[in-house]
PDB file of C-alpha atoms and ligand atoms in Angstrom:
ATOM      1  CA  MET A   1     -17.824  19.170  52.959  1.00 55.00           C
ATOM      2  CA  PRO A   2     -21.540  18.657  54.240  1.00 54.00           C
ATOM      3  CA  PRO A   3     -23.101  15.482  51.874  1.00 52.00           C
ATOM      4  CA  ILE A   4     -26.435  16.374  50.487  1.00 59.00           C
ATOM      5  CA  PRO A   5     -29.127  14.888  52.997  1.00 64.00           C
ATOM      6  CA  PRO A   6     -30.056  11.470  52.245  1.00 66.00           C
ATOM      7  CA  LYS A   7     -33.443  10.158  51.680  1.00 73.00           C
ATOM      8  CA  ARG A   8     -35.696  10.834  54.036  1.00 78.00           C
ATOM      9  CA  GLU A   9     -39.563   8.582  54.864  1.00 85.00           C
ATOM     10  CA  VAL A  10     -40.921  11.426  56.892  1.00 86.00           C
ATOM     11  CA  LEU A  11     -39.317  15.313  56.096  1.00 83.00           C
ATOM     12  CA  PRO A  12     -39.300  17.526  58.916  1.00 81.00           C
ATOM     13  CA  PRO A  13     -40.853  20.989  59.473  1.00 85.00           C
ATOM     14  CA  GLY A  14     -39.306  23.840  58.278  1.00 84.00           C
ATOM     15  CA  ILE A  15     -38.815  22.924  54.767  1.00 84.00           C
ATOM     16  CA  PHE A  16     -40.895  26.177  53.271  1.00 85.00           C
ATOM     17  CA  GLY A  17     -40.037  28.780  56.632  1.00 85.00           C
ATOM     18  CA  SER A  18     -36.546  28.131  56.396  1.00 88.00           C
ATOM     19  CA  ASN A  19     -36.586  28.846  52.531  1.00 93.00           C
ATOM     20  CA  ARG A  20     -32.689  30.182  51.676  1.00 95.00           C
ATOM     21  CA  THR A  21     -33.055  29.649  47.999  1.00 97.00           C
ATOM     22  CA  MET A  22     -33.120  33.120  45.652  1.00 97.00           C
ATOM     23  CA  VAL A  23     -32.776  33.138  41.832  1.00 98.00           C
ATOM     24  CA  THR A  24     -33.509  36.795  40.300  1.00 98.00           C
ATOM     25  CA  PRO A  25     -32.352  37.871  36.716  1.00 97.00           C
ATOM     26  CA  HIS A  26     -28.913  39.407  38.364  1.00 98.00           C
ATOM     27  CA  TYR A  27     -28.751  36.921  41.335  1.00 98.00           C
ATOM     28  CA  ALA A  28     -28.998  33.288  42.553  1.00 98.00           C
ATOM     29  CA  VAL A  29     -27.841  31.805  46.174  1.00 98.00           C
ATOM     30  CA  MET A  30     -29.141  27.688  45.840  1.00 98.00           C
ATOM     31  CA  PRO A  31     -28.141  25.429  48.932  1.00 97.00           C
ATOM     32  CA  PRO A  32     -27.468  22.145  47.048  1.00 97.00           C
ATOM     33  CA  GLU A  33     -30.141  19.622  48.853  1.00 93.00           C
ATOM     34  CA  GLY A  34     -32.309  21.679  45.591  1.00 95.00           C
ATOM     35  CA  ILE A  35     -30.464  20.608  42.813  1.00 98.00           C
ATOM     36  CA  LEU A  36     -31.601  18.056  41.455  1.00 97.00           C
ATOM     37  CA  GLU A  37     -29.394  15.641  39.263  1.00 97.00           C
ATOM     38  CA  SER A  38     -28.828  15.326  35.533  1.00 98.00           C
ATOM     39  CA  ARG A  39     -27.317  12.220  34.129  1.00 98.00           C
ATOM     40  CA  LEU A  40     -25.380  12.688  30.794  1.00 98.00           C
ATOM     41  CA  PRO A  41     -24.292  11.070  28.213  1.00 97.00           C
ATOM     42  CA  GLY A  42     -20.892  10.215  27.886  1.00 97.00           C
ATOM     43  CA  PHE A  43     -20.492   9.755  31.537  1.00 98.00           C
ATOM     44  CA  LYS A  44     -21.772   7.302  33.892  1.00 98.00           C
ATOM     45  CA  GLU A  45     -22.271   6.193  37.608  1.00 98.00           C
ATOM     46  CA  THR A  46     -22.238  10.451  38.004  1.00 98.00           C
ATOM     47  CA  LYS A  47     -24.668  12.252  38.875  1.00 98.00           C
ATOM     48  CA  ILE A  48     -24.165  16.193  37.583  1.00 98.00           C
ATOM     49  CA  HIS A  49     -25.760  18.545  39.482  1.00 98.00           C
ATOM     50  CA  PHE A  50     -25.598  22.112  37.394  1.00 98.00           C
ATOM     51  CA  GLN A  51     -25.749  25.085  39.490  1.00 98.00           C
ATOM     52  CA  THR A  52     -25.606  27.495  36.786  1.00 98.00           C
ATOM     53  CA  SER A  53     -25.766  27.793  32.782  1.00 98.00           C
ATOM     54  CA  PRO A  54     -26.666  29.918  29.984  1.00 98.00           C
ATOM     55  CA  ALA A  55     -31.249  28.811  31.100  1.00 98.00           C
ATOM     56  CA  MET A  56     -29.947  30.996  33.654  1.00 98.00           C
ATOM     57  CA  GLY A  57     -28.311  33.742  32.323  1.00 98.00           C
ATOM     58  CA  ALA A  58     -24.566  33.020  32.473  1.00 98.00           C
ATOM     59  CA  ARG A  59     -21.908  32.725  30.399  1.00 98.00           C
ATOM     60  CA  LEU A  60     -21.120  29.798  31.848  1.00 98.00           C
ATOM     61  CA  ALA A  61     -21.987  26.727  32.756  1.00 98.00           C
ATOM     62  CA  GLN A  62     -21.195  24.830  36.705  1.00 99.00           C
ATOM     63  CA  ALA A  63     -21.925  21.467  38.273  1.00 98.00           C
ATOM     64  CA  LEU A  64     -21.188  19.036  40.964  1.00 98.00           C
ATOM     65  CA  LEU A  65     -20.336  16.524  39.492  1.00 98.00           C
ATOM     66  CA  VAL A  66     -20.739  13.155  42.154  1.00 98.00           C
ATOM     67  CA  MET A  67     -18.885   9.513  41.381  1.00 98.00           C
ATOM     68  CA  GLU A  68     -19.706   6.744  42.048  1.00 98.00           C
ATOM     69  CA  GLU A  69     -15.883   4.747  42.365  1.00 98.00           C
ATOM     70  CA  GLY A  70     -15.459   3.849  39.156  1.00 98.00           C
ATOM     71  CA  GLY A  71     -18.154   6.681  37.592  1.00 98.00           C
ATOM     72  CA  GLY A  72     -16.921   9.471  35.383  1.00 98.00           C
ATOM     73  CA  THR A  73     -16.433   9.514  32.356  1.00 98.00           C
ATOM     74  CA  PRO A  74     -15.767   6.239  30.273  1.00 97.00           C
ATOM     75  CA  ALA A  75     -13.859   7.578  27.490  1.00 97.00           C
ATOM     76  CA  PRO A  76     -12.138  10.960  26.740  1.00 97.00           C
ATOM     77  CA  ILE A  77     -14.297  13.635  25.284  1.00 98.00           C
ATOM     78  CA  GLU A  78     -13.586  17.107  23.421  1.00 98.00           C
ATOM     79  CA  ASP A  79     -17.066  19.037  22.355  1.00 98.00           C
ATOM     80  CA  GLY A  80     -14.329  22.302  21.583  1.00 98.00           C
ATOM     81  CA  LEU A  81     -15.020  23.682  25.619  1.00 98.00           C
ATOM     82  CA  GLU A  82     -12.374  24.852  28.123  1.00 98.00           C
ATOM     83  CA  HIS A  83     -13.277  23.062  30.839  1.00 98.00           C
ATOM     84  CA  PHE A  84     -12.019  23.754  34.989  1.00 98.00           C
ATOM     85  CA  PHE A  85     -12.305  20.595  37.254  1.00 98.00           C
ATOM     86  CA  TYR A  86     -11.794  20.661  41.205  1.00 99.00           C
ATOM     87  CA  VAL A  87     -11.965  18.089  43.204  1.00 98.00           C
ATOM     88  CA  LEU A  88     -13.825  18.506  46.288  1.00 98.00           C
ATOM     89  CA  GLU A  89     -13.277  15.090  47.967  1.00 98.00           C
ATOM     90  CA  GLY A  90     -12.236  11.956  47.205  1.00 98.00           C
ATOM     91  CA  GLU A  91      -9.572  10.941  44.085  1.00 98.00           C
ATOM     92  CA  ALA A  92      -9.685  11.560  40.603  1.00 98.00           C
ATOM     93  CA  GLU A  93      -8.388  10.942  38.057  1.00 98.00           C
ATOM     94  CA  VAL A  94      -8.464  14.100  35.396  1.00 98.00           C
ATOM     95  CA  GLY A  95      -7.833  13.807  31.875  1.00 97.00           C
ATOM     96  CA  ALA A  96      -6.365  17.164  30.518  1.00 96.00           C
ATOM     97  CA  HIS A  97      -5.307  16.588  26.230  1.00 94.00           C
ATOM     98  CA  ASP A  98      -2.929  14.106  26.704  1.00 92.00           C
ATOM     99  CA  GLU A  99      -2.191  13.653  30.282  1.00 96.00           C
ATOM    100  CA  VAL A 100      -4.095  11.783  32.671  1.00 98.00           C
ATOM    101  CA  ARG A 101      -2.506  12.619  36.779  1.00 98.00           C
ATOM    102  CA  ARG A 102      -4.483  11.381  39.769  1.00 98.00           C
ATOM    103  CA  LEU A 103      -5.827  14.149  41.608  1.00 98.00           C
ATOM    104  CA  GLY A 104      -6.510  14.645  45.830  1.00 98.00           C
ATOM    105  CA  ALA A 105      -9.355  17.074  47.351  1.00 98.00           C
ATOM    106  CA  GLY A 106      -7.764  20.953  46.151  1.00 98.00           C
ATOM    107  CA  GLY A 107      -6.862  19.258  43.171  1.00 98.00           C
ATOM    108  CA  PHE A 108      -7.502  20.676  39.512  1.00 98.00           C
ATOM    109  CA  ALA A 109      -6.766  20.868  35.698  1.00 98.00           C
ATOM    110  CA  TYR A 110      -7.221  23.150  33.248  1.00 98.00           C
ATOM    111  CA  VAL A 111      -7.916  22.208  29.672  1.00 98.00           C
ATOM    112  CA  PRO A 112      -7.846  24.293  26.559  1.00 98.00           C
ATOM    113  CA  ALA A 113     -10.671  24.542  24.386  1.00 98.00           C
ATOM    114  CA  GLY A 114     -10.238  21.735  21.732  1.00 95.00           C
ATOM    115  CA  ALA A 115      -8.722  19.356  23.683  1.00 98.00           C
ATOM    116  CA  ALA A 116     -10.403  16.182  25.511  1.00 98.00           C
ATOM    117  CA  TYR A 117     -11.260  15.914  29.077  1.00 98.00           C
ATOM    118  CA  GLY A 118     -12.063  13.308  31.072  1.00 98.00           C
ATOM    119  CA  ILE A 119     -12.566  12.538  35.138  1.00 98.00           C
ATOM    120  CA  ARG A 120     -13.190   9.327  37.271  1.00 98.00           C
ATOM    121  CA  ALA A 121     -13.466   8.155  40.447  1.00 98.00           C
ATOM    122  CA  VAL A 122     -10.723   5.526  42.003  1.00 98.00           C
ATOM    123  CA  GLY A 123     -10.416   4.558  44.932  1.00 98.00           C
ATOM    124  CA  GLY A 124     -13.173   5.042  45.783  1.00 98.00           C
ATOM    125  CA  PRO A 125     -16.022   8.156  45.158  1.00 98.00           C
ATOM    126  CA  ALA A 126     -15.322  11.679  44.913  1.00 98.00           C
ATOM    127  CA  ARG A 127     -16.737  15.080  44.382  1.00 98.00           C
ATOM    128  CA  ALA A 128     -15.512  17.809  41.736  1.00 98.00           C
ATOM    129  CA  ILE A 129     -16.779  21.049  40.636  1.00 99.00           C
ATOM    130  CA  TRP A 130     -16.823  21.126  36.774  1.00 99.00           C
ATOM    131  CA  ILE A 131     -16.711  24.603  35.113  1.00 99.00           C
ATOM    132  CA  LYS A 132     -16.765  24.956  31.047  1.00 98.00           C
ATOM    133  CA  ARG A 133     -17.493  27.385  28.695  1.00 98.00           C
ATOM    134  CA  PRO A 134     -16.452  28.489  25.215  1.00 98.00           C
ATOM    135  CA  TYR A 135     -13.026  30.585  24.587  1.00 98.00           C
ATOM    136  CA  VAL A 136     -13.174  33.954  24.324  1.00 98.00           C
ATOM    137  CA  PRO A 137      -9.744  33.813  22.199  1.00 97.00           C
ATOM    138  CA  ALA A 138      -7.785  36.863  21.807  1.00 96.00           C
ATOM    139  CA  PRO A 139      -6.029  38.761  18.464  1.00 95.00           C
ATOM    140  CA  GLY A 140      -2.019  38.039  18.401  1.00 97.00           C
ATOM    141  CA  ILE A 141      -2.017  35.671  22.136  1.00 98.00           C
ATOM    142  CA  ALA A 142      -1.504  32.595  22.194  1.00 97.00           C
ATOM    143  CA  PRO A 143      -4.278  30.656  24.973  1.00 96.00           C
ATOM    144  CA  ARG A 144      -2.845  28.567  27.255  1.00 96.00           C
ATOM    145  CA  GLY A 145      -2.127  24.808  26.940  1.00 97.00           C
ATOM    146  CA  ALA A 146      -3.440  22.071  29.996  1.00 97.00           C
ATOM    147  CA  PHE A 147      -2.522  22.304  33.773  1.00 97.00           C
ATOM    148  CA  PHE A 148      -2.461  20.787  36.517  1.00 98.00           C
ATOM    149  CA  GLY A 149      -2.297  21.544  40.328  1.00 98.00           C
ATOM    150  CA  ASN A 150      -3.742  21.742  43.612  1.00 98.00           C
ATOM    151  CA  ARG A 151      -4.834  24.182  46.059  1.00 98.00           C
ATOM    152  CA  ALA A 152      -1.873  23.208  48.658  1.00 98.00           C
ATOM    153  CA  GLU A 153       0.696  24.719  45.994  1.00 98.00           C
ATOM    154  CA  VAL A 154      -1.087  28.173  45.233  1.00 98.00           C
ATOM    155  CA  PRO A 155       0.469  31.009  47.173  1.00 97.00           C
ATOM    156  CA  ARG A 156      -1.832  33.077  49.397  1.00 97.00           C
ATOM    157  CA  VAL A 157      -1.523  36.477  48.666  1.00 96.00           C
ATOM    158  CA  ASN A 158      -2.961  39.114  50.902  1.00 93.00           C
ATOM    159  CA  LYS A 159      -4.394  41.908  48.577  1.00 84.00           C
ATOM    160  CA  HIS A 160      -6.339  45.402  50.130  1.00 79.00           C
ATOM    161  CA  THR A 161      -7.464  43.732  53.722  1.00 81.00           C
ATOM    162  CA  ASN A 162      -5.879  42.216  56.434  1.00 89.00           C
ATOM    163  CA  GLY A 163      -7.873  38.809  56.935  1.00 93.00           C
ATOM    164  CA  ARG A 164      -8.797  37.842  53.073  1.00 94.00           C
ATOM    165  CA  THR A 165      -6.263  36.128  50.863  1.00 96.00           C
ATOM    166  CA  TRP A 166      -6.129  35.116  47.349  1.00 97.00           C
ATOM    167  CA  GLN A 167      -4.916  31.960  45.926  1.00 98.00           C
ATOM    168  CA  ALA A 168      -4.940  32.772  42.200  1.00 98.00           C
ATOM    169  CA  LEU A 169      -5.440  29.023  40.488  1.00 98.00           C
ATOM    170  CA  LEU A 170      -5.425  29.740  36.590  1.00 98.00           C
ATOM    171  CA  GLY A 171      -2.741  32.934  37.093  1.00 96.00           C
ATOM    172  CA  GLU A 172      -3.624  36.554  37.466  1.00 95.00           C
ATOM    173  CA  ALA A 173      -3.480  38.918  35.032  1.00 94.00           C
ATOM    174  CA  ASP A 174      -2.219  36.289  32.047  1.00 96.00           C
ATOM    175  CA  LEU A 175      -4.170  37.635  28.842  1.00 98.00           C
ATOM    176  CA  SER A 176      -4.294  34.159  27.178  1.00 98.00           C
ATOM    177  CA  MET A 177      -6.875  33.031  29.575  1.00 98.00           C
ATOM    178  CA  ASP A 178     -10.190  34.654  29.713  1.00 98.00           C
ATOM    179  CA  MET A 179     -11.664  33.469  32.988  1.00 98.00           C
ATOM    180  CA  GLU A 180      -9.782  33.476  36.696  1.00 98.00           C
ATOM    181  CA  ILE A 181     -10.618  30.813  39.146  1.00 98.00           C
ATOM    182  CA  ASN A 182      -9.704  31.910  42.474  1.00 98.00           C
ATOM    183  CA  ILE A 183     -10.143  30.522  46.186  1.00 98.00           C
ATOM    184  CA  LEU A 184     -10.702  33.437  48.421  1.00 98.00           C
ATOM    185  CA  SER A 185     -10.370  32.791  52.322  1.00 98.00           C
ATOM    186  CA  PHE A 186     -11.621  34.969  54.969  1.00 97.00           C
ATOM    187  CA  GLN A 187     -11.305  34.954  58.627  1.00 97.00           C
ATOM    188  CA  PRO A 188     -13.776  35.466  61.219  1.00 97.00           C
ATOM    189  CA  GLY A 189     -15.202  39.034  61.307  1.00 96.00           C
ATOM    190  CA  THR A 190     -13.394  40.526  58.195  1.00 96.00           C
ATOM    191  CA  TYR A 191     -15.119  41.351  54.865  1.00 94.00           C
ATOM    192  CA  PHE A 192     -14.679  43.585  52.000  1.00 88.00           C
ATOM    193  CA  PRO A 193     -13.370  47.012  51.892  1.00 89.00           C
ATOM    194  CA  PHE A 194     -16.542  48.315  49.452  1.00 93.00           C
ATOM    195  CA  ILE A 195     -19.427  46.985  47.605  1.00 97.00           C
ATOM    196  CA  GLU A 196     -18.310  45.037  44.408  1.00 98.00           C
ATOM    197  CA  THR A 197     -19.899  46.241  41.108  1.00 98.00           C
ATOM    198  CA  HIS A 198     -18.374  45.344  38.711  1.00 98.00           C
ATOM    199  CA  ILE A 199     -18.721  43.609  34.729  1.00 98.00           C
ATOM    200  CA  MET A 200     -17.428  40.627  35.564  1.00 98.00           C
ATOM    201  CA  GLU A 201     -19.530  37.427  36.542  1.00 98.00           C
ATOM    202  CA  HIS A 202     -18.811  34.393  39.057  1.00 98.00           C
ATOM    203  CA  GLY A 203     -20.087  31.798  39.476  1.00 99.00           C
ATOM    204  CA  LEU A 204     -19.274  31.144  43.884  1.00 99.00           C
ATOM    205  CA  TYR A 205     -18.934  28.011  45.804  1.00 99.00           C
ATOM    206  CA  MET A 206     -18.377  28.063  49.157  1.00 98.00           C
ATOM    207  CA  LEU A 207     -15.751  25.220  50.450  1.00 98.00           C
ATOM    208  CA  GLU A 208     -15.828  26.182  53.678  1.00 98.00           C
ATOM    209  CA  GLY A 209     -17.004  27.948  56.822  1.00 98.00           C
ATOM    210  CA  GLN A 210     -20.071  29.935  57.186  1.00 98.00           C
ATOM    211  CA  GLY A 211     -21.222  34.187  56.505  1.00 98.00           C
ATOM    212  CA  LEU A 212     -23.757  36.605  55.568  1.00 98.00           C
ATOM    213  CA  TYR A 213     -23.673  37.096  50.832  1.00 98.00           C
ATOM    214  CA  LEU A 214     -24.886  40.579  50.412  1.00 98.00           C
ATOM    215  CA  LEU A 215     -26.429  40.403  46.701  1.00 98.00           C
ATOM    216  CA  GLY A 216     -27.947  43.772  45.062  1.00 98.00           C
ATOM    217  CA  ARG A 217     -29.563  44.806  48.962  1.00 97.00           C
ATOM    218  CA  GLU A 218     -30.215  41.354  50.408  1.00 97.00           C
ATOM    219  CA  TRP A 219     -27.764  40.067  53.202  1.00 98.00           C
ATOM    220  CA  HIS A 220     -27.965  36.446  52.960  1.00 98.00           C
ATOM    221  CA  GLU A 221     -26.697  33.523  54.992  1.00 97.00           C
ATOM    222  CA  CYS A 222     -24.897  30.780  53.266  1.00 98.00           C
ATOM    223  CA  TRP A 223     -21.969  27.989  53.828  1.00 98.00           C
ATOM    224  CA  ALA A 224     -20.301  25.321  53.008  1.00 98.00           C
ATOM    225  CA  GLY A 225     -21.776  23.210  50.357  1.00 98.00           C
ATOM    226  CA  ASP A 226     -24.208  26.548  48.283  1.00 98.00           C
ATOM    227  CA  PHE A 227     -23.628  27.819  45.317  1.00 98.00           C
ATOM    228  CA  ILE A 228     -23.560  31.854  44.467  1.00 99.00           C
ATOM    229  CA  TRP A 229     -24.463  33.071  40.785  1.00 99.00           C
ATOM    230  CA  MET A 230     -23.713  36.971  40.403  1.00 98.00           C
ATOM    231  CA  GLY A 231     -24.332  38.468  37.011  1.00 98.00           C
ATOM    232  CA  PRO A 232     -22.644  41.338  35.645  1.00 98.00           C
ATOM    233  CA  TYR A 233     -22.829  44.222  38.233  1.00 98.00           C
ATOM    234  CA  VAL A 234     -24.654  42.686  40.619  1.00 98.00           C
ATOM    235  CA  PRO A 235     -23.448  44.341  43.767  1.00 98.00           C
ATOM    236  CA  GLN A 236     -21.842  42.275  46.062  1.00 98.00           C
ATOM    237  CA  GLN A 237     -20.322  41.919  49.231  1.00 97.00           C
ATOM    238  CA  PHE A 238     -18.985  38.868  52.681  1.00 97.00           C
ATOM    239  CA  TYR A 239     -19.196  39.359  55.919  1.00 97.00           C
ATOM    240  CA  ALA A 240     -17.415  36.354  57.351  1.00 98.00           C
ATOM    241  CA  THR A 241     -19.454  35.139  60.446  1.00 98.00           C
ATOM    242  CA  GLY A 242     -18.345  32.017  62.248  1.00 96.00           C
ATOM    243  CA  TRP A 243     -15.030  30.905  64.297  1.00 96.00           C
ATOM    244  CA  GLY A 244     -13.199  29.672  61.864  1.00 97.00           C
ATOM    245  CA  GLU A 245     -11.790  30.250  58.378  1.00 98.00           C
ATOM    246  CA  THR A 246     -14.111  30.458  55.139  1.00 98.00           C
ATOM    247  CA  ALA A 247     -12.721  30.127  51.690  1.00 98.00           C
ATOM    248  CA  TYR A 248     -14.742  29.919  48.312  1.00 98.00           C
ATOM    249  CA  LEU A 249     -14.025  28.571  45.035  1.00 99.00           C
ATOM    250  CA  LEU A 250     -14.842  31.577  42.687  1.00 98.00           C
ATOM    251  CA  TYR A 251     -15.051  31.966  38.930  1.00 99.00           C
ATOM    252  CA  LYS A 252     -14.541  35.346  37.459  1.00 98.00           C
ATOM    253  CA  ASP A 253     -14.517  36.263  33.412  1.00 98.00           C
ATOM    254  CA  VAL A 254     -11.695  38.682  32.579  1.00 98.00           C
ATOM    255  CA  ASN A 255      -8.844  39.858  30.219  1.00 98.00           C
ATOM    256  CA  ARG A 256     -11.514  40.399  27.343  1.00 98.00           C
ATOM    257  CA  ASP A 257     -13.582  43.230  25.737  1.00 97.00           C
ATOM    258  CA  VAL A 258     -17.010  44.453  25.545  1.00 97.00           C
ATOM    259  CA  ARG A 259     -19.467  41.806  23.395  1.00 93.00           C
ATOM    260  CA  PHE A 260     -22.352  43.694  21.922  1.00 96.00           C
ATOM    261  CA  ASP A 261     -24.092  40.678  21.038  1.00 85.00           C
TER     262      ASP A 261
HETATM  263  O1  UGY B   1     -12.355  39.621  42.963  1.00 64.20           O
HETATM  264  C1  UGY B   1     -13.810  39.564  42.606  1.00 64.20           C
HETATM  265  O2  UGY B   1     -14.386  40.293  42.700  1.00 64.20           O
HETATM  266  C2  UGY B   1     -14.347  38.929  44.331  1.00 64.20           C
HETATM  267  N1  UGY B   1     -13.674  39.712  45.408  1.00 64.20           N
HETATM  268  N2  UGY B   1     -15.649  39.111  44.127  1.00 64.20           N
HETATM  269  C3  UGY B   1     -16.330  38.340  44.981  1.00 64.20           C
HETATM  270  O3  UGY B   1     -15.386  37.926  46.322  1.00 64.20           O
HETATM  271  N3  UGY B   1     -17.074  38.791  45.681  1.00 64.20           N
HETATM  272 MN1   MN B   2     -16.853  39.958  42.756  1.00 64.20          MN
END
């Protein structure tokens, strides 16, 4: 993944003219260099770049964790939320409930609400995506327990369109889950069969490649390292450009009825 640009003594021209950042009440496009870091109690040697949160209008929080070797959470944390970790680069020990696993790039962990989580970079620095939100229980359906996986082991399913595949990291149509996290991959020149407008919201992290994202009525050029938030009903379409495969990690709230709060 592209590194966050290093500190510069002299700024190059084009900061204003080449702006790609867009934040509206309905969606946001955010290149990584502008997403400043937070430090959090419970973490050490970790920069936390919050990409979205309820402050934006989202019902999830999503962050890029940049951990130095040994950085992360020195002790497990339990905050009542459900959590998802996806390792982008390096290796991390991730704890979910009473299990700890060492995960490389593409490794992920789901931590159910009420269970403790932990993450720590091992053998060098590591980067990971962190998603958290309050779990919405479904009457009569037991929530799933903690589990781990790896992108490389999740089957690619070709739905609707040639050249586009889906990998459902947390499963699909599993009513015990209130969210899905999928990796969508596109061959250059492919796109959705229609403009989507749906009640679910998305947090999107571009893993590889590049393309044009239609959000509302505007096209946004985006590439690896960018973050996009799509609120409910925002018209959306992706057209993959470039010369290689493009892939993004996509959060989606699913399987629950309309809320009136
Ligand atoms: O599942 C989805 O809603 C997905 N096709 N949306 C997206 O990629 N923007
Ligand atoms: Mn969608």
